[in-house]
């Protein structure tokens, strides 16, 4: 038989007409595999930035507690001790149900998954029975694929709005879009903040002087959730991964873990040793003379939280190398440039090193003349000098030629900066020799 939205002539098999074939596919897939998500603790994480890191942190805490876990996301599909390279951030609905069925058969009890806006809009997760859902943050991204920022938010927020009354929704009071959903769900709502003190959880006494956050995780009020009672209290957190965004990610992961019965001691031990995710404010070189950080700098939200972290850090001078985003259009590049320009004065910078990365991107990521021009115009308007290089190695070499004792080099950018760590480390080794 065929599931169709419009009857087709010329076929001898039965046709079943439905209003939306993607919803039908999701429901049929869940039924075919026996609704596996109902038999495991499901944690769904959505955000513009930080889904992958939050998912990995959460999974690491659950594993260290002794649970058999599954992980679904941008990098990998993990089924207990087996890993499969991921093709999509969130798999197609039938594939997703198949993975969940395998997890259930392998004795997995807890599954952490990244939930993309595309997956929500196309009903890939239509029949997943979530126990915990989180909305970490929202900034301007994927606008072309959704048609508008409003539709992007509508897709993202559906994870929270459609959550059942048996689930828990974790919302970030520091993000206006996440906070706006507090009264928009049947789920039990738990809130947190790094700046806001109004939520159930608070990041107290934050220290980011080394780039790696130290803080007290405070439970500010008594509450019951998932058949457990939580009393006011606090415990120390020390992160092995740098960045203000890592603080936010860790807050969400800690809340997820606590809701799943993981002890504070296990949470503390996990975060002290968590290795992080590649290109998420990653220290790739920490020498006695200077340091290099690599970050994917994808959108204004990511740029803002990355550069805000630098305000808390101790270093002599910053050298910023930025890869212009190719084939993303003038709007994306103007918004990224405006976010960078807004921080330049606050970071005491009046010059930026930029690159088109001509030889290090695919045809899908080539910087157009229009994209380069809008970046240059935005910088000129802000009175910021630009040293623009066609090639990525030349831009990195320029930064290394200027670096001094105690300085910091930040390699920022998406596809155009992906090979930068290997290039920079090779140059540093030659410099040492």
CSV table of C-alpha atoms in Angstrom, one decimal:
chain,number,residue,atom,x,y,z
A,1,UNK,CA,0.0,0.0,0.0
A,2,UNK,CA,1.0,3.6,-0.5
A,3,UNK,CA,0.5,6.5,1.9
A,4,UNK,CA,-0.3,9.6,-0.2
A,5,UNK,CA,-1.6,13.1,0.1
A,6,UNK,CA,-3.1,13.0,-3.4
A,7,UNK,CA,-4.4,9.8,-5.1
A,8,UNK,CA,-2.2,8.8,-8.0
A,9,UNK,CA,-3.4,7.1,-11.3
A,10,UNK,CA,-1.8,4.2,-12.9
A,11,UNK,CA,-1.0,2.1,-9.7
A,12,UNK,CA,-2.6,-1.2,-8.8
A,13,UNK,CA,-1.8,-1.1,-5.1
A,14,UNK,CA,-4.1,0.4,-2.4
A,15,UNK,CA,-3.6,4.0,-1.6
A,16,UNK,CA,-4.4,5.6,1.7
A,17,UNK,CA,-4.8,9.3,1.6
A,18,UNK,CA,-3.7,11.4,4.6
A,19,UNK,CA,-3.5,15.2,5.3
A,20,UNK,CA,0.2,15.0,6.0
A,21,UNK,CA,2.3,12.1,4.9
A,22,UNK,CA,5.3,13.1,7.1
A,23,UNK,CA,3.2,12.9,10.2
A,24,UNK,CA,1.8,9.5,9.0
A,25,UNK,CA,5.4,8.3,8.4
A,26,UNK,CA,6.4,9.2,12.0
A,27,UNK,CA,3.3,7.6,13.5
A,28,UNK,CA,3.7,4.4,11.4
A,29,UNK,CA,7.4,4.2,12.2
A,30,UNK,CA,6.7,4.4,15.9
A,31,UNK,CA,3.9,1.8,15.7
A,32,UNK,CA,6.0,-0.5,13.6
A,33,UNK,CA,8.9,-0.5,16.1
A,34,UNK,CA,6.6,-0.7,19.2
A,35,UNK,CA,6.9,2.9,20.4
A,36,UNK,CA,10.4,2.4,21.9
A,37,UNK,CA,10.7,5.9,23.3
A,38,UNK,CA,7.9,5.1,25.8
A,39,UNK,CA,10.2,2.6,27.4
A,40,UNK,CA,13.3,4.8,27.9
A,41,UNK,CA,14.0,8.2,29.5
A,42,UNK,CA,14.1,10.6,26.6
A,43,UNK,CA,15.8,14.0,26.8
A,44,UNK,CA,15.3,16.4,23.9
A,45,UNK,CA,17.6,19.4,23.6
A,46,UNK,CA,17.0,22.3,21.2
A,47,UNK,CA,18.9,25.6,20.8
A,48,UNK,CA,20.6,27.7,18.1
A,49,UNK,CA,23.9,27.2,19.8
A,50,UNK,CA,25.2,24.5,22.2
A,51,UNK,CA,22.9,21.5,21.4
A,52,UNK,CA,25.9,19.2,20.7
A,53,UNK,CA,27.9,20.2,23.8
A,54,UNK,CA,24.9,20.0,26.1
A,55,UNK,CA,24.0,16.6,24.7
A,56,UNK,CA,27.5,15.3,25.2
A,57,UNK,CA,27.8,16.7,28.7
A,58,UNK,CA,24.4,15.2,29.7
A,59,UNK,CA,25.3,11.8,28.2
A,60,UNK,CA,28.7,11.8,30.0
A,61,UNK,CA,27.0,12.4,33.4
A,62,UNK,CA,24.5,9.6,32.7
A,63,UNK,CA,27.2,7.2,31.7
A,64,UNK,CA,29.3,8.0,34.8
A,65,UNK,CA,26.3,7.3,36.9
A,66,UNK,CA,26.2,3.8,35.5
A,67,UNK,CA,23.2,4.1,33.1
A,68,UNK,CA,23.3,2.5,29.6
A,69,UNK,CA,22.9,5.4,27.3
A,70,UNK,CA,22.0,6.4,23.8
A,71,UNK,CA,23.0,9.6,22.0
A,72,UNK,CA,21.5,11.1,18.8
A,73,UNK,CA,23.0,14.2,17.3
A,74,UNK,CA,25.1,16.1,14.8
A,75,UNK,CA,28.2,14.1,15.3
A,76,UNK,CA,27.2,10.5,16.0
A,77,UNK,CA,24.4,8.0,16.8
A,78,UNK,CA,25.5,6.2,19.9
A,79,UNK,CA,23.7,2.9,20.8
A,80,UNK,CA,25.2,1.8,24.1
A,81,UNK,CA,28.8,1.0,23.2
A,82,UNK,CA,28.3,1.2,19.4
A,83,UNK,CA,28.7,4.4,17.4
A,84,UNK,CA,27.4,5.3,13.9
A,85,UNK,CA,28.4,8.5,12.0
A,86,UNK,CA,25.4,10.9,11.9
A,87,UNK,CA,24.0,12.1,8.6
A,88,UNK,CA,21.5,14.6,10.0
A,89,UNK,CA,21.4,16.3,13.4
A,90,UNK,CA,18.0,14.6,14.0
A,91,UNK,CA,17.4,11.5,11.8
A,92,UNK,CA,14.4,11.0,9.5
A,93,UNK,CA,11.4,9.7,11.5
A,94,UNK,CA,11.6,6.1,10.4
A,95,UNK,CA,15.4,6.0,10.9
A,96,UNK,CA,15.0,7.6,14.3
A,97,UNK,CA,12.4,5.0,15.4
A,98,UNK,CA,14.7,2.2,14.2
A,99,UNK,CA,17.6,3.6,16.2
A,100,UNK,CA,15.4,3.9,19.3
A,101,UNK,CA,14.2,0.3,18.8
A,102,UNK,CA,17.9,-0.9,18.7
A,103,UNK,CA,18.6,1.1,21.8
A,104,UNK,CA,15.7,-0.5,23.7
A,105,UNK,CA,16.8,-3.9,22.6
A,106,UNK,CA,20.4,-3.2,23.8
A,107,UNK,CA,19.1,-2.3,27.3
A,108,UNK,CA,19.6,1.5,27.0
A,109,UNK,CA,17.7,3.3,29.7
A,110,UNK,CA,18.4,7.0,28.9
A,111,UNK,CA,18.6,8.7,25.5
A,112,UNK,CA,19.9,12.2,24.9
A,113,UNK,CA,19.1,13.7,21.5
A,114,UNK,CA,19.6,17.0,19.7
A,115,UNK,CA,16.4,18.2,18.2
A,116,UNK,CA,16.9,20.5,15.2
A,117,UNK,CA,14.4,23.1,13.9
A,118,UNK,CA,14.2,21.2,10.6
A,119,UNK,CA,13.3,18.0,12.4
A,120,UNK,CA,10.5,19.8,14.3
A,121,UNK,CA,9.2,21.5,11.2
A,122,UNK,CA,9.2,18.3,9.2
A,123,UNK,CA,7.6,16.2,12.0
A,124,UNK,CA,10.6,13.8,12.4
A,125,UNK,CA,10.1,13.7,16.1
A,126,UNK,CA,6.3,13.7,16.0
A,127,UNK,CA,5.9,10.5,18.1
A,128,UNK,CA,8.9,10.7,20.4
A,129,UNK,CA,7.7,10.5,24.1
A,130,UNK,CA,10.0,13.0,25.8
A,131,UNK,CA,10.5,13.0,29.5
A,132,UNK,CA,12.7,16.1,29.6
A,133,UNK,CA,12.8,18.9,27.0
A,134,UNK,CA,15.2,21.9,27.0
A,135,UNK,CA,15.3,25.2,25.1
A,136,UNK,CA,18.7,26.7,25.7
A,137,UNK,CA,18.8,29.8,23.5
A,138,UNK,CA,17.7,31.3,20.1
A,139,UNK,CA,19.5,33.6,17.7
A,140,UNK,CA,19.3,34.4,14.0
A,141,UNK,CA,20.2,31.3,12.0
A,142,UNK,CA,18.6,29.0,9.3
A,143,UNK,CA,16.3,31.9,8.3
A,144,UNK,CA,16.4,31.0,4.6
A,145,UNK,CA,15.4,27.4,5.2
A,146,UNK,CA,12.4,28.4,7.4
A,147,UNK,CA,11.4,31.6,5.5
A,148,UNK,CA,11.6,34.0,8.4
A,149,UNK,CA,12.9,34.3,11.9
A,150,UNK,CA,9.4,34.0,13.3
A,151,UNK,CA,8.9,30.6,11.6
A,152,UNK,CA,12.3,29.5,12.9
A,153,UNK,CA,11.2,30.3,16.5
A,154,UNK,CA,7.8,28.7,15.9
A,155,UNK,CA,9.6,25.5,14.8
A,156,UNK,CA,12.0,25.5,17.7
A,157,UNK,CA,9.4,26.4,20.3
A,158,UNK,CA,7.1,23.5,19.3
A,159,UNK,CA,9.4,21.1,21.3
A,160,UNK,CA,8.3,23.0,24.4
A,161,UNK,CA,4.8,23.9,23.4
A,162,UNK,CA,3.9,20.3,22.5
A,163,UNK,CA,5.5,18.7,25.5
A,164,UNK,CA,3.1,16.5,27.6
A,165,UNK,CA,2.0,17.1,31.1
A,166,UNK,CA,4.2,14.1,32.1
A,167,UNK,CA,7.4,15.8,31.1
A,168,UNK,CA,9.7,18.6,32.4
A,169,UNK,CA,10.7,21.6,30.4
A,170,UNK,CA,14.0,23.4,31.2
A,171,UNK,CA,14.0,27.0,30.2
A,172,UNK,CA,16.7,29.7,30.2
A,173,UNK,CA,15.6,33.0,31.8
A,174,UNK,CA,18.5,34.8,30.3
A,175,UNK,CA,17.2,34.2,26.8
A,176,UNK,CA,14.1,36.2,26.0
A,177,UNK,CA,12.8,33.5,23.6
A,178,UNK,CA,13.3,30.6,26.0
A,179,UNK,CA,11.8,32.7,28.9
A,180,UNK,CA,8.8,33.5,26.8
A,181,UNK,CA,7.7,29.9,26.8
A,182,UNK,CA,7.4,29.6,30.6
A,183,UNK,CA,3.6,29.7,30.4
A,184,UNK,CA,3.3,28.1,27.0
A,185,UNK,CA,3.5,24.4,27.8
A,186,UNK,CA,1.7,21.6,29.7
A,187,UNK,CA,5.0,20.4,31.0
A,188,UNK,CA,6.3,21.1,34.4
A,189,UNK,CA,8.6,24.1,33.9
A,190,UNK,CA,12.0,24.5,35.6
A,191,UNK,CA,14.0,27.7,35.0
A,192,UNK,CA,17.7,28.7,35.3
A,193,UNK,CA,19.9,31.7,34.8
A,194,UNK,CA,23.5,32.9,34.8
A,195,UNK,CA,22.4,36.5,35.1
A,196,UNK,CA,18.8,36.1,36.3
A,197,UNK,CA,18.3,35.0,40.0
A,198,UNK,CA,14.6,34.4,39.5
A,199,UNK,CA,14.7,30.8,38.5
A,200,UNK,CA,14.9,27.4,40.2
A,201,UNK,CA,18.6,27.3,39.5
A,202,UNK,CA,21.3,30.0,39.5
A,203,UNK,CA,25.0,30.2,38.6
A,204,UNK,CA,26.5,31.8,41.7
A,205,UNK,CA,30.0,33.4,42.0
A,206,UNK,CA,31.0,32.8,38.4
A,207,UNK,CA,34.8,33.0,37.7
A,208,UNK,CA,35.9,33.0,34.1
A,209,UNK,CA,39.4,34.6,34.5
A,210,UNK,CA,41.1,31.6,32.9
A,211,UNK,CA,38.4,31.1,30.3
A,212,UNK,CA,37.2,27.9,32.1
A,213,UNK,CA,34.3,28.6,34.3
A,214,UNK,CA,34.1,28.0,38.0
A,215,UNK,CA,30.9,28.6,39.9
A,216,UNK,CA,28.5,27.4,42.5
A,217,UNK,CA,25.4,25.6,41.1
A,218,UNK,CA,22.6,26.8,43.4
A,219,UNK,CA,19.2,25.2,43.8
A,220,UNK,CA,17.3,28.2,44.9
A,221,UNK,CA,13.9,26.7,45.9
A,222,UNK,CA,12.4,23.4,46.9
A,223,UNK,CA,10.4,21.6,44.3
A,224,UNK,CA,9.3,18.1,43.2
A,225,UNK,CA,10.0,16.7,39.8
A,226,UNK,CA,10.1,13.2,38.2
A,227,UNK,CA,9.0,11.6,41.6
A,228,UNK,CA,12.0,13.2,43.4
A,229,UNK,CA,12.2,16.0,45.9
A,230,UNK,CA,14.8,18.8,45.6
A,231,UNK,CA,15.8,21.0,48.5
A,232,UNK,CA,17.6,24.4,48.4
A,233,UNK,CA,21.4,24.0,48.3
A,234,UNK,CA,24.5,24.5,46.2
A,235,UNK,CA,27.7,22.7,45.1
A,236,UNK,CA,30.9,23.7,43.4
A,237,UNK,CA,31.4,23.3,39.6
A,238,UNK,CA,34.7,23.4,37.8
A,239,UNK,CA,34.6,23.1,34.0
A,240,UNK,CA,37.4,21.7,31.9
A,241,UNK,CA,36.0,23.3,28.8
A,242,UNK,CA,36.2,27.1,28.3
A,243,UNK,CA,33.7,29.8,27.4
A,244,UNK,CA,30.6,31.5,28.9
A,245,UNK,CA,28.5,29.4,26.6
A,246,UNK,CA,30.0,26.3,28.3
A,247,UNK,CA,28.6,27.6,31.6
A,248,UNK,CA,25.1,27.8,30.1
A,249,UNK,CA,25.5,24.4,28.5
A,250,UNK,CA,26.7,22.9,31.7
A,251,UNK,CA,23.7,24.4,33.7
A,252,UNK,CA,21.3,22.6,31.3
A,253,UNK,CA,23.3,19.3,31.5
A,254,UNK,CA,23.4,19.5,35.3
A,255,UNK,CA,19.6,20.0,35.5
A,256,UNK,CA,19.1,17.1,33.1
A,257,UNK,CA,21.3,14.8,35.2
A,258,UNK,CA,19.8,15.8,38.5
A,259,UNK,CA,16.3,15.0,37.1
A,260,UNK,CA,17.7,11.6,36.2
A,261,UNK,CA,19.0,10.9,39.7
A,262,UNK,CA,22.7,11.6,39.1
A,263,UNK,CA,24.5,12.7,42.2
A,264,UNK,CA,26.3,16.1,42.5
A,265,UNK,CA,29.6,14.2,43.1
A,266,UNK,CA,29.2,12.4,39.8
A,267,UNK,CA,28.3,15.7,38.1
A,268,UNK,CA,31.3,17.5,39.5
A,269,UNK,CA,33.7,14.7,38.5
A,270,UNK,CA,32.3,14.5,35.0
A,271,UNK,CA,32.6,18.3,34.3
A,272,UNK,CA,36.2,18.4,35.6
A,273,UNK,CA,37.2,15.9,33.0
A,274,UNK,CA,34.7,16.5,30.1
A,275,UNK,CA,36.9,16.9,27.0
A,276,UNK,CA,34.5,19.2,25.1
A,277,UNK,CA,33.5,19.2,21.5
A,278,UNK,CA,35.8,20.2,18.7
A,279,UNK,CA,35.7,23.9,17.6
A,280,UNK,CA,33.5,25.0,20.5
A,281,UNK,CA,35.7,27.7,22.2
A,282,UNK,CA,38.5,25.1,22.1
A,283,UNK,CA,42.0,25.9,23.4
A,284,UNK,CA,44.2,24.3,20.8
A,285,UNK,CA,47.5,25.8,22.1
A,286,UNK,CA,48.4,27.0,25.6
A,287,UNK,CA,52.0,27.9,25.7
A,288,UNK,CA,54.0,30.0,28.2
A,289,UNK,CA,54.2,32.7,25.6
A,290,UNK,CA,50.6,32.9,24.1
A,291,UNK,CA,47.4,30.9,23.6
A,292,UNK,CA,45.2,30.0,20.6
A,293,UNK,CA,41.4,29.4,20.8
A,294,UNK,CA,39.4,27.9,18.0
A,295,UNK,CA,35.6,28.6,17.7
A,296,UNK,CA,33.0,28.1,15.0
A,297,UNK,CA,31.6,31.6,15.3
A,298,UNK,CA,28.5,30.7,13.3
A,299,UNK,CA,25.9,33.4,14.0
A,300,UNK,CA,25.4,36.6,16.1
A,301,UNK,CA,24.3,34.6,19.2
A,302,UNK,CA,27.5,32.4,19.0
A,303,UNK,CA,29.7,35.4,18.3
A,304,UNK,CA,28.2,37.4,21.2
A,305,UNK,CA,28.7,34.7,23.8
A,306,UNK,CA,32.2,33.9,22.6
A,307,UNK,CA,33.4,37.5,22.6
A,308,UNK,CA,31.7,38.2,25.9
A,309,UNK,CA,33.7,35.3,27.5
A,310,UNK,CA,36.9,37.2,26.5
A,311,UNK,CA,35.8,40.1,28.7
A,312,UNK,CA,36.2,37.9,31.7
A,313,UNK,CA,39.6,36.5,30.7
A,314,UNK,CA,43.1,37.6,31.6
A,315,UNK,CA,45.4,38.2,28.6
A,316,UNK,CA,47.5,41.0,27.2
A,317,UNK,CA,46.2,41.5,23.6
A,318,UNK,CA,43.7,39.8,21.4
A,319,UNK,CA,44.3,38.9,17.7
A,320,UNK,CA,41.1,38.0,15.9
A,321,UNK,CA,41.2,36.0,12.7
A,322,UNK,CA,37.7,35.7,11.1
A,323,UNK,CA,36.6,33.5,8.2
A,324,UNK,CA,33.8,35.2,6.2
A,325,UNK,CA,30.9,32.8,5.7
A,326,UNK,CA,30.5,31.7,2.1
A,327,UNK,CA,27.3,31.1,0.2
A,328,UNK,CA,25.2,32.3,3.2
A,329,UNK,CA,24.2,35.6,1.6
A,330,UNK,CA,24.7,39.3,2.5
A,331,UNK,CA,22.2,39.3,5.3
A,332,UNK,CA,23.9,36.6,7.4
A,333,UNK,CA,27.3,38.2,6.7
A,334,UNK,CA,26.1,41.7,7.6
A,335,UNK,CA,24.6,40.4,10.9
A,336,UNK,CA,27.8,38.5,11.8
A,337,UNK,CA,29.9,41.6,10.9
A,338,UNK,CA,27.7,43.9,13.0
A,339,UNK,CA,28.0,41.5,16.0
A,340,UNK,CA,31.8,41.5,15.7
A,341,UNK,CA,32.0,45.3,15.2
A,342,UNK,CA,29.8,45.8,18.3
A,343,UNK,CA,32.4,44.0,20.4
A,344,UNK,CA,35.6,45.5,18.9
A,345,UNK,CA,35.7,48.6,21.0
A,346,UNK,CA,34.8,46.7,24.2
A,347,UNK,CA,37.7,44.4,23.5
A,348,UNK,CA,40.0,47.3,22.7
A,349,UNK,CA,40.4,46.3,19.0
A,350,UNK,CA,40.5,48.5,16.0
A,351,UNK,CA,41.8,45.9,13.5
A,352,UNK,CA,40.7,42.5,12.3
A,353,UNK,CA,42.3,39.8,10.2
A,354,UNK,CA,39.8,38.3,7.8
A,355,UNK,CA,40.0,35.5,5.2
A,356,UNK,CA,38.0,34.0,2.3
A,357,UNK,CA,39.7,30.7,2.8
A,358,UNK,CA,39.6,30.2,-1.0
A,359,UNK,CA,41.6,26.9,-1.1
A,360,UNK,CA,40.1,25.4,2.1
A,361,UNK,CA,36.3,25.4,1.4
A,362,UNK,CA,34.1,23.5,-1.0
A,363,UNK,CA,32.1,25.1,-3.8
A,364,UNK,CA,29.1,25.3,-1.4
A,365,UNK,CA,31.0,27.6,0.9
A,366,UNK,CA,32.9,30.0,-1.4
A,367,UNK,CA,32.8,33.6,-0.4
A,368,UNK,CA,31.1,35.7,-3.0
A,369,UNK,CA,32.1,39.2,-3.9
A,370,UNK,CA,28.9,40.5,-2.4
A,371,UNK,CA,29.5,38.7,0.9
A,372,UNK,CA,33.0,40.0,1.1
A,373,UNK,CA,31.9,43.5,0.3
A,374,UNK,CA,29.1,43.7,2.9
A,375,UNK,CA,31.7,42.5,5.5
A,376,UNK,CA,34.1,45.2,4.5
A,377,UNK,CA,31.5,47.9,4.4
A,378,UNK,CA,30.3,47.0,7.9
A,379,UNK,CA,33.8,47.2,9.3
A,380,UNK,CA,34.5,50.4,7.5
A,381,UNK,CA,31.4,52.0,8.9
A,382,UNK,CA,32.6,51.0,12.4
A,383,UNK,CA,36.1,52.5,11.7
A,384,UNK,CA,37.7,49.0,11.9
A,385,UNK,CA,40.7,48.3,9.7
A,386,UNK,CA,40.6,45.0,7.9
A,387,UNK,CA,43.5,42.9,6.7
A,388,UNK,CA,41.8,40.6,4.2
A,389,UNK,CA,43.5,37.5,2.8
A,390,UNK,CA,42.3,35.1,0.1
A,391,UNK,CA,44.0,32.2,1.8
A,392,UNK,CA,43.5,30.9,5.4
A,393,UNK,CA,47.2,30.1,6.1
A,394,UNK,CA,48.2,33.7,5.2
A,395,UNK,CA,45.7,35.1,7.6
A,396,UNK,CA,46.9,32.8,10.4
A,397,UNK,CA,50.5,33.6,9.6
A,398,UNK,CA,49.7,37.3,10.0
A,399,UNK,CA,48.3,36.8,13.4
A,400,UNK,CA,51.3,34.7,14.5
A,401,UNK,CA,53.6,37.4,13.2
A,402,UNK,CA,52.0,39.9,15.6
A,403,UNK,CA,51.5,37.8,18.7
A,404,UNK,CA,53.4,38.8,21.8
A,405,UNK,CA,53.9,37.5,25.4
A,406,UNK,CA,50.7,36.8,27.1
A,407,UNK,CA,48.6,37.4,24.0
A,408,UNK,CA,45.5,35.5,22.7
A,409,UNK,CA,44.7,34.5,19.1
A,410,UNK,CA,41.1,33.7,18.4
A,411,UNK,CA,40.3,31.7,15.2
A,412,UNK,CA,36.7,32.4,14.5
A,413,UNK,CA,34.5,31.1,11.7
A,414,UNK,CA,32.5,28.2,10.3
A,415,UNK,CA,33.4,26.2,7.3
A,416,UNK,CA,36.2,28.6,6.2
A,417,UNK,CA,38.0,28.1,9.5
A,418,UNK,CA,37.6,24.4,9.9
A,419,UNK,CA,41.2,23.4,9.0
A,420,UNK,CA,42.7,26.3,10.9
A,421,UNK,CA,43.7,24.4,14.0
A,422,UNK,CA,45.9,22.0,12.1
A,423,UNK,CA,47.4,24.9,10.1
A,424,UNK,CA,48.0,27.0,13.2
A,425,UNK,CA,49.6,24.2,15.2
A,426,UNK,CA,51.9,23.4,12.3
A,427,UNK,CA,53.0,27.0,12.2
A,428,UNK,CA,53.5,27.1,15.9
A,429,UNK,CA,55.7,24.0,15.8
A,430,UNK,CA,57.9,25.5,13.0
A,431,UNK,CA,58.1,28.7,15.1
A,432,UNK,CA,59.4,26.8,18.1
A,433,UNK,CA,61.9,24.9,16.0
